[in-house]
Every structure is written in C-alpha cells, then in structure tokens.
Amino acid sequence: MIIDRLYNNVKNKGPVCAGLDTQLGFLPGYLVEKSWTPGEKIFEFNRRIIDEIKEEVGCFKVQIACYEALGLDGMQAFAKTVAYARNAGCVVISDVKRGDIASTAKQYAQGHFTGDFETDIITVNAYMGEDAISPYYEYLNEREKGLFVLVKTSNPSGVDFQDRNVDGMTLYERMAEKVSAWGEGFIGESGFSSIGAVAGCTYPEEFERVRALMPHTFFLIPGYGAQGGTGEDVARFFKDGICGVVNSSRGLICAFKSKTEGKDYVKYVFDAVTAMKEDIAKSM
C-alpha cells in the first residue's frame, strides 16, 4: 500500500516533504534569462531539485494551483514534474484539495489516479461528507493510491469554522473522527491507513487532540518554516513515534535567494533540507 511506502521512506530518509509549489518569481536568474516557455523553466527548476534531494526527503508535494495559473504550459510542467519524481522512485502528493459530489469526485479520481496527471496521493476536502471521498476508495487498494483529508489546517482563519462547537466537540474533532472511521478499511502493514489527514504544525495543542482521535492515521503536516512552525512544534507530534510527514515549500525551494542566481541553487536547497531535518531531530 502507498502508506507503507511513505512510512518507510520517512523512517529511512526523514520526515521532510519538499513542496514543489513553484512560481516564476522563485526561479534563479540563469533560468529566467532562457528563451524557454514558463513551464519549461519551471520543470527544469523542479527536475534539478528532485535529483538533488530525492534521497533526503520522505516525499514531494506539488501544489497544482501554481501550475494551473500558467495555463496549458503550466499544466504540462505539472504533469512532467509529477511523472519525473515518481519515475525516480519518489512518493508524490498532488495538492489539489478536491471536494465535490460523488459523480464529480469520480472524475477527479480518474483524473489524478490515472492518465497524464497520475500521482500517488492527493489532498481532498471532505466538507461535503463521505460522498466526496468514497469515489476514491476503489483506487486505494486496486492501484495503491492514497488520500490526505483536510482536518485542522495551518492558515490563521481556519479557526473561523474548524473551531466551532458541534455538540460538545469542535468541528475539526468531528472531522477527525469521520476520517479515522473512513480509513479503517485501508490500513497497511505499517499500522497506518491510506486515508491520512492534514493537520498543521502551527496548532500543536490541537494536533494532540486530533492524534488521540486518529490512532491509525498518518499526517501531512504543513506550516513549518515560512508559516511559523518549528522543529519543537513538530517534535510534539512525534513524541509517540513517527506519524506523519512535514511539508515545507518556500523555505526549501527558495533557500538560494540572495545567495546565487546560477545552477548551484540546488546546493542551497539541499542545505535547507538538511537543516530542517536537523531542526526536527534535535527537538525529538
């Protein structure tokens, strides 16, 4: 199962998820100057990063919005980036946050678990209930795919709804219970389900409440670095053992800024990944 691959990667390589949320403004000068399309430049930027850090990260996450903004050229870069990382043996999370009725979700499932945009795991929004999730189930076992369902997000205004009281529990706790129940039929040898959850490290106390409700759930943990999360925050998540992967995007892929405009930008990305791993490890 895909969750077992991801869990083993995290055990062997560390808990860093490198976010390839690449925008044109992130590129070094030598790429900006090339007479390539924007998508070609972005793919080259991503390709060299993947080659440099693939043995140091648990997985890659590719945020589709950064590519959709560039139209067809950008979506070609998205498809090529996902395929390149997967062909290199890496687990790839496509951050697409889909959430719609069953008939539409079925099309999203086909679109991201087969064909040009095939990936390993996608993020989904379950606000519409299990109808928005169940069309993906057939792919979890048959094609070894996975989901990360939004539970407690890292953005400040997430509290507007997620912290609302619903019959004595917060909405995010109610969501945690549901996601855990949905995942019971997809538990791998690692003891974790292929239906995981998104819970931001900017809310460590809330995470502890979520973790207690989701004993078989593996987490995608955003919020480290640029959003304010620290290694100490993450360490609290892992006090009972590794139970997730920690995402950083800008903090890693923009680490070369103000240092170089050349091809050696990947060295600074590598150094940032190493520093992140050390920051998490020293707090555990």
Short mmCIF file of C-alpha atoms in Angstrom, two decimals:
data_model
loop_
_atom_site.label_atom_id
_atom_site.label_comp_id
_atom_site.label_asym_id
_atom_site.label_seq_id
_atom_site.Cartn_x
_atom_site.Cartn_y
_atom_site.Cartn_z
CA MET A 1 0.00 0.00 0.00
CA ILE A 2 1.13 3.54 -0.68
CA ILE A 3 1.01 4.44 3.00
CA ASP A 4 3.57 1.72 3.76
CA ARG A 5 5.91 3.11 1.10
CA LEU A 6 5.56 6.60 2.53
CA TYR A 7 6.02 5.42 6.12
CA ASN A 8 9.18 3.50 5.20
CA ASN A 9 10.53 6.49 3.30
CA VAL A 10 10.02 8.70 6.33
CA LYS A 11 11.73 6.14 8.58
CA ASN A 12 14.71 5.78 6.26
CA LYS A 13 15.10 9.29 4.83
CA GLY A 14 13.46 11.55 7.39
CA PRO A 15 10.10 13.32 7.75
CA VAL A 16 10.60 16.16 5.26
CA CYS A 17 8.07 16.65 2.47
CA ALA A 18 9.54 19.03 -0.11
CA GLY A 19 6.85 21.23 -1.61
CA LEU A 20 7.41 21.99 -5.27
CA ASP A 21 4.93 24.88 -5.17
CA THR A 22 6.99 26.60 -7.83
CA GLN A 23 6.24 30.07 -9.16
CA LEU A 24 8.10 32.06 -11.81
CA GLY A 25 9.26 34.54 -9.17
CA PHE A 26 11.12 31.74 -7.41
CA LEU A 27 13.45 30.93 -10.32
CA PRO A 28 17.15 31.82 -10.33
CA GLY A 29 18.38 34.35 -12.86
CA TYR A 30 20.04 31.88 -15.20
CA LEU A 31 16.67 30.20 -15.81
CA VAL A 32 14.74 33.45 -16.10
CA GLU A 33 17.04 34.52 -18.93
CA LYS A 34 16.48 31.40 -21.04
CA SER A 35 14.24 31.67 -24.10
CA TRP A 36 12.06 28.80 -22.90
CA THR A 37 8.37 28.81 -22.06
CA PRO A 38 7.49 29.47 -18.40
CA GLY A 39 6.50 25.84 -18.00
CA GLU A 40 9.79 24.59 -19.39
CA LYS A 41 11.70 26.81 -16.97
CA ILE A 42 9.66 25.60 -14.01
CA PHE A 43 10.09 21.96 -14.92
CA GLU A 44 13.86 22.37 -15.24
CA PHE A 45 13.95 24.09 -11.84
CA ASN A 46 11.95 21.22 -10.30
CA ARG A 47 13.87 18.47 -12.09
CA ARG A 48 17.20 19.59 -10.74
CA ILE A 49 15.82 19.90 -7.21
CA ILE A 50 14.34 16.39 -7.38
CA ASP A 51 17.69 14.98 -8.50
CA GLU A 52 19.49 16.83 -5.71
CA ILE A 53 17.32 15.95 -2.71
CA LYS A 54 15.39 12.78 -3.57
CA GLU A 55 17.48 10.69 -1.16
CA GLU A 56 16.94 13.20 1.67
CA VAL A 57 13.15 13.62 1.70
CA GLY A 58 10.25 11.36 2.50
CA CYS A 59 8.19 12.63 -0.43
CA PHE A 60 7.42 15.57 -2.68
CA LYS A 61 4.25 17.66 -2.73
CA VAL A 62 3.21 19.52 -5.89
CA GLN A 63 0.64 22.32 -5.48
CA ILE A 64 -1.45 22.33 -8.65
CA ALA A 65 -2.53 25.99 -8.37
CA CYS A 66 1.00 27.18 -9.15
CA TYR A 67 0.81 25.33 -12.45
CA GLU A 68 -2.83 26.00 -13.34
CA ALA A 69 -2.06 29.72 -13.15
CA LEU A 70 0.14 29.33 -16.24
CA GLY A 71 -2.48 27.57 -18.35
CA LEU A 72 -1.69 24.61 -20.57
CA ASP A 73 2.03 25.29 -20.46
CA GLY A 74 1.94 25.21 -16.68
CA MET A 75 -0.10 22.02 -16.60
CA GLN A 76 2.45 20.35 -18.85
CA ALA A 77 5.08 21.31 -16.27
CA PHE A 78 2.86 19.87 -13.53
CA ALA A 79 2.42 16.56 -15.36
CA LYS A 80 6.14 16.31 -16.16
CA THR A 81 7.16 17.17 -12.59
CA VAL A 82 4.87 14.56 -11.04
CA ALA A 83 5.94 11.90 -13.55
CA TYR A 84 9.64 12.70 -13.16
CA ALA A 85 9.54 12.41 -9.37
CA ARG A 86 7.52 9.19 -9.48
CA ASN A 87 9.83 7.67 -12.10
CA ALA A 88 12.73 8.48 -9.76
CA GLY A 89 11.08 6.25 -7.16
CA CYS A 90 9.67 9.05 -5.00
CA VAL A 91 6.23 9.23 -3.43
CA VAL A 92 4.34 12.24 -4.78
CA ILE A 93 1.44 14.09 -3.19
CA SER A 94 -0.57 16.20 -5.61
CA ASP A 95 -2.01 19.04 -3.57
CA VAL A 96 -5.32 19.53 -5.37
CA LYS A 97 -7.80 19.76 -2.44
CA ARG A 98 -10.71 18.34 -4.41
CA GLY A 99 -14.13 18.24 -2.79
CA ASP A 100 -17.37 17.68 -4.69
CA ILE A 101 -20.37 15.36 -5.05
CA ALA A 102 -19.77 11.71 -5.84
CA SER A 103 -20.28 11.91 -9.61
CA THR A 104 -17.75 14.73 -9.88
CA ALA A 105 -15.35 13.16 -7.39
CA LYS A 106 -15.32 10.05 -9.56
CA GLN A 107 -13.94 12.15 -12.42
CA TYR A 108 -11.35 13.76 -10.15
CA ALA A 109 -10.26 10.29 -9.04
CA GLN A 110 -9.79 9.15 -12.62
CA GLY A 111 -8.01 12.39 -13.49
CA HIS A 112 -5.41 12.17 -10.71
CA PHE A 113 -5.04 8.43 -10.19
CA THR A 114 -4.72 7.52 -13.89
CA GLY A 115 -3.57 9.18 -17.10
CA ASP A 116 -1.48 12.29 -17.68
CA PHE A 117 -1.67 13.57 -14.09
CA GLU A 118 -1.33 10.24 -12.29
CA THR A 119 0.07 10.64 -8.81
CA ASP A 120 0.35 8.61 -5.61
CA ILE A 121 -1.68 10.64 -3.11
CA ILE A 122 -3.99 13.63 -3.39
CA THR A 123 -5.37 16.10 -0.88
CA VAL A 124 -9.14 16.31 -0.58
CA ASN A 125 -11.72 18.45 1.23
CA ALA A 126 -14.48 16.39 2.87
CA TYR A 127 -16.79 19.26 3.79
CA MET A 128 -19.50 17.63 1.65
CA GLY A 129 -19.25 14.36 3.59
CA GLU A 130 -18.30 10.84 2.60
CA ASP A 131 -19.92 11.31 -0.82
CA ALA A 132 -16.93 13.49 -1.65
CA ILE A 133 -14.50 10.77 -0.55
CA SER A 134 -15.98 7.37 -1.42
CA PRO A 135 -15.35 7.52 -5.21
CA TYR A 136 -11.61 7.37 -4.43
CA TYR A 137 -11.85 4.17 -2.39
CA GLU A 138 -11.52 1.76 -5.29
CA TYR A 139 -8.15 3.25 -6.18
CA LEU A 140 -6.68 2.91 -2.69
CA ASN A 141 -6.29 -0.86 -2.80
CA GLU A 142 -6.52 -1.63 -6.51
CA ARG A 143 -3.99 0.99 -7.63
CA GLU A 144 -2.16 1.62 -4.32
CA LYS A 145 -3.24 5.26 -4.06
CA GLY A 146 -3.87 7.45 -1.03
CA LEU A 147 -5.68 10.50 0.32
CA PHE A 148 -4.89 13.26 2.78
CA VAL A 149 -8.15 14.77 4.06
CA LEU A 150 -8.22 18.30 5.48
CA VAL A 151 -8.85 18.17 9.24
CA LYS A 152 -7.06 21.05 11.00
CA THR A 153 -5.38 23.42 8.56
CA SER A 154 -2.42 25.73 9.22
CA ASN A 155 -3.93 29.00 7.97
CA PRO A 156 -4.97 31.57 10.64
CA SER A 157 -8.61 31.91 9.58
CA GLY A 158 -9.16 28.17 9.64
CA VAL A 159 -10.44 28.71 13.19
CA ASP A 160 -13.47 30.60 11.82
CA PHE A 161 -15.18 27.28 11.12
CA GLN A 162 -12.90 24.45 12.25
CA ASP A 163 -13.00 25.50 15.92
CA ARG A 164 -16.79 25.88 16.07
CA ASN A 165 -18.52 23.79 18.73
CA VAL A 166 -20.57 20.91 17.33
CA ASP A 167 -22.39 19.02 20.10
CA GLY A 168 -19.57 19.38 22.59
CA MET A 169 -16.66 18.93 20.18
CA THR A 170 -15.00 21.20 17.67
CA LEU A 171 -15.78 20.73 14.01
CA TYR A 172 -12.20 19.63 13.36
CA GLU A 173 -12.53 16.94 16.05
CA ARG A 174 -15.75 15.73 14.44
CA MET A 175 -13.93 15.63 11.10
CA ALA A 176 -11.06 13.71 12.71
CA GLU A 177 -13.48 11.06 13.95
CA LYS A 178 -15.03 10.69 10.50
CA VAL A 179 -11.73 10.49 8.64
CA SER A 180 -10.45 7.89 11.09
CA ALA A 181 -13.57 5.78 10.58
CA TRP A 182 -13.36 6.05 6.78
CA GLY A 183 -9.77 4.87 6.90
CA GLU A 184 -10.35 1.69 8.90
CA GLY A 185 -10.70 -0.45 5.77
CA PHE A 186 -7.40 0.68 4.26
CA ILE A 187 -4.81 0.01 6.98
CA GLY A 188 -1.44 -1.26 5.80
CA GLU A 189 1.38 -3.25 7.40
CA SER A 190 2.71 -0.05 8.95
CA GLY A 191 -0.43 0.22 11.06
CA PHE A 192 -1.48 3.37 9.21
CA SER A 193 -4.34 3.92 6.78
CA SER A 194 -4.05 5.07 3.17
CA ILE A 195 -6.61 7.70 4.14
CA GLY A 196 -4.49 10.23 6.01
CA ALA A 197 -5.18 13.68 7.37
CA VAL A 198 -3.86 17.22 7.03
CA ALA A 199 -3.11 18.88 10.38
CA GLY A 200 -0.90 21.96 10.62
CA CYS A 201 2.06 22.21 12.98
CA THR A 202 1.06 25.79 13.81
CA TYR A 203 -1.53 24.31 16.20
CA PRO A 204 0.40 21.70 18.24
CA GLU A 205 -2.09 21.51 21.11
CA GLU A 206 -4.97 20.95 18.71
CA PHE A 207 -2.91 18.33 16.92
CA GLU A 208 -2.58 16.35 20.14
CA ARG A 209 -6.37 16.23 20.42
CA VAL A 210 -6.65 15.16 16.79
CA ARG A 211 -3.97 12.48 17.19
CA ALA A 212 -5.86 10.89 20.08
CA LEU A 213 -8.92 10.52 17.84
CA MET A 214 -6.95 9.06 14.90
CA PRO A 215 -4.68 6.22 16.09
CA HIS A 216 -4.22 4.70 12.62
CA THR A 217 -3.88 7.95 10.69
CA PHE A 218 -0.72 9.25 9.02
CA PHE A 219 -0.50 13.03 8.73
CA LEU A 220 0.56 15.58 6.18
CA ILE A 221 1.78 18.40 8.41
CA PRO A 222 2.00 21.86 6.78
CA GLY A 223 3.03 25.10 8.44
CA TYR A 224 6.74 24.54 9.07
CA GLY A 225 9.13 27.39 8.28
CA ALA A 226 7.53 30.21 6.32
CA GLN A 227 4.21 29.76 8.16
CA GLY A 228 5.83 29.86 11.59
CA GLY A 229 6.05 26.20 12.61
CA THR A 230 9.27 24.98 14.27
CA GLY A 231 11.11 21.74 14.90
CA GLU A 232 9.95 21.89 18.51
CA ASP A 233 6.32 22.04 17.33
CA VAL A 234 6.85 19.04 15.08
CA ALA A 235 8.63 17.08 17.81
CA ARG A 236 5.46 17.24 19.91
CA PHE A 237 3.66 15.49 17.06
CA PHE A 238 6.20 12.66 17.01
CA LYS A 239 6.55 12.08 20.76
CA ASP A 240 4.87 8.66 20.42
CA GLY A 241 6.70 7.78 17.18
CA ILE A 242 6.70 8.92 13.58
CA CYS A 243 3.13 9.54 12.46
CA GLY A 244 3.47 11.95 9.55
CA VAL A 245 5.48 13.93 7.05
CA VAL A 246 6.26 17.63 7.48
CA ASN A 247 5.89 19.92 4.49
CA SER A 248 7.98 22.96 3.66
CA SER A 249 7.80 24.67 0.30
CA ARG A 250 9.16 28.21 0.08
CA GLY A 251 11.55 27.59 2.97
CA LEU A 252 13.28 24.93 0.88
CA ILE A 253 12.96 25.80 -2.78
CA CYS A 254 13.69 29.49 -2.21
CA ALA A 255 16.64 28.88 0.13
CA PHE A 256 19.08 30.11 -2.51
CA LYS A 257 17.56 33.59 -2.74
CA SER A 258 20.10 36.41 -2.13
CA LYS A 259 22.90 33.82 -2.42
CA THR A 260 23.07 32.84 -6.09
CA GLU A 261 21.39 33.20 -9.48
CA GLY A 262 23.21 30.25 -11.00
CA LYS A 263 22.85 26.49 -11.33
CA ASP A 264 24.30 26.00 -7.88
CA TYR A 265 20.91 26.98 -6.40
CA VAL A 266 20.29 23.28 -5.75
CA LYS A 267 23.12 23.22 -3.21
CA TYR A 268 21.26 25.72 -1.06
CA VAL A 269 18.05 23.73 -1.37
CA PHE A 270 19.93 20.62 -0.24
CA ASP A 271 21.41 22.50 2.71
CA ALA A 272 17.94 23.77 3.69
CA VAL A 273 16.54 20.23 3.66
CA THR A 274 19.42 19.04 5.84
CA ALA A 275 18.91 21.94 8.26
CA MET A 276 15.18 21.19 8.51
CA LYS A 277 15.86 17.52 9.27
CA GLU A 278 18.35 18.51 11.95
CA ASP A 279 15.96 21.05 13.46
CA ILE A 280 13.28 18.40 13.82
CA ALA A 281 15.67 15.71 15.06
CA LYS A 282 17.27 17.85 17.78
CA SER A 283 13.88 18.59 19.30
CA MET A 284 12.79 14.96 19.49
#
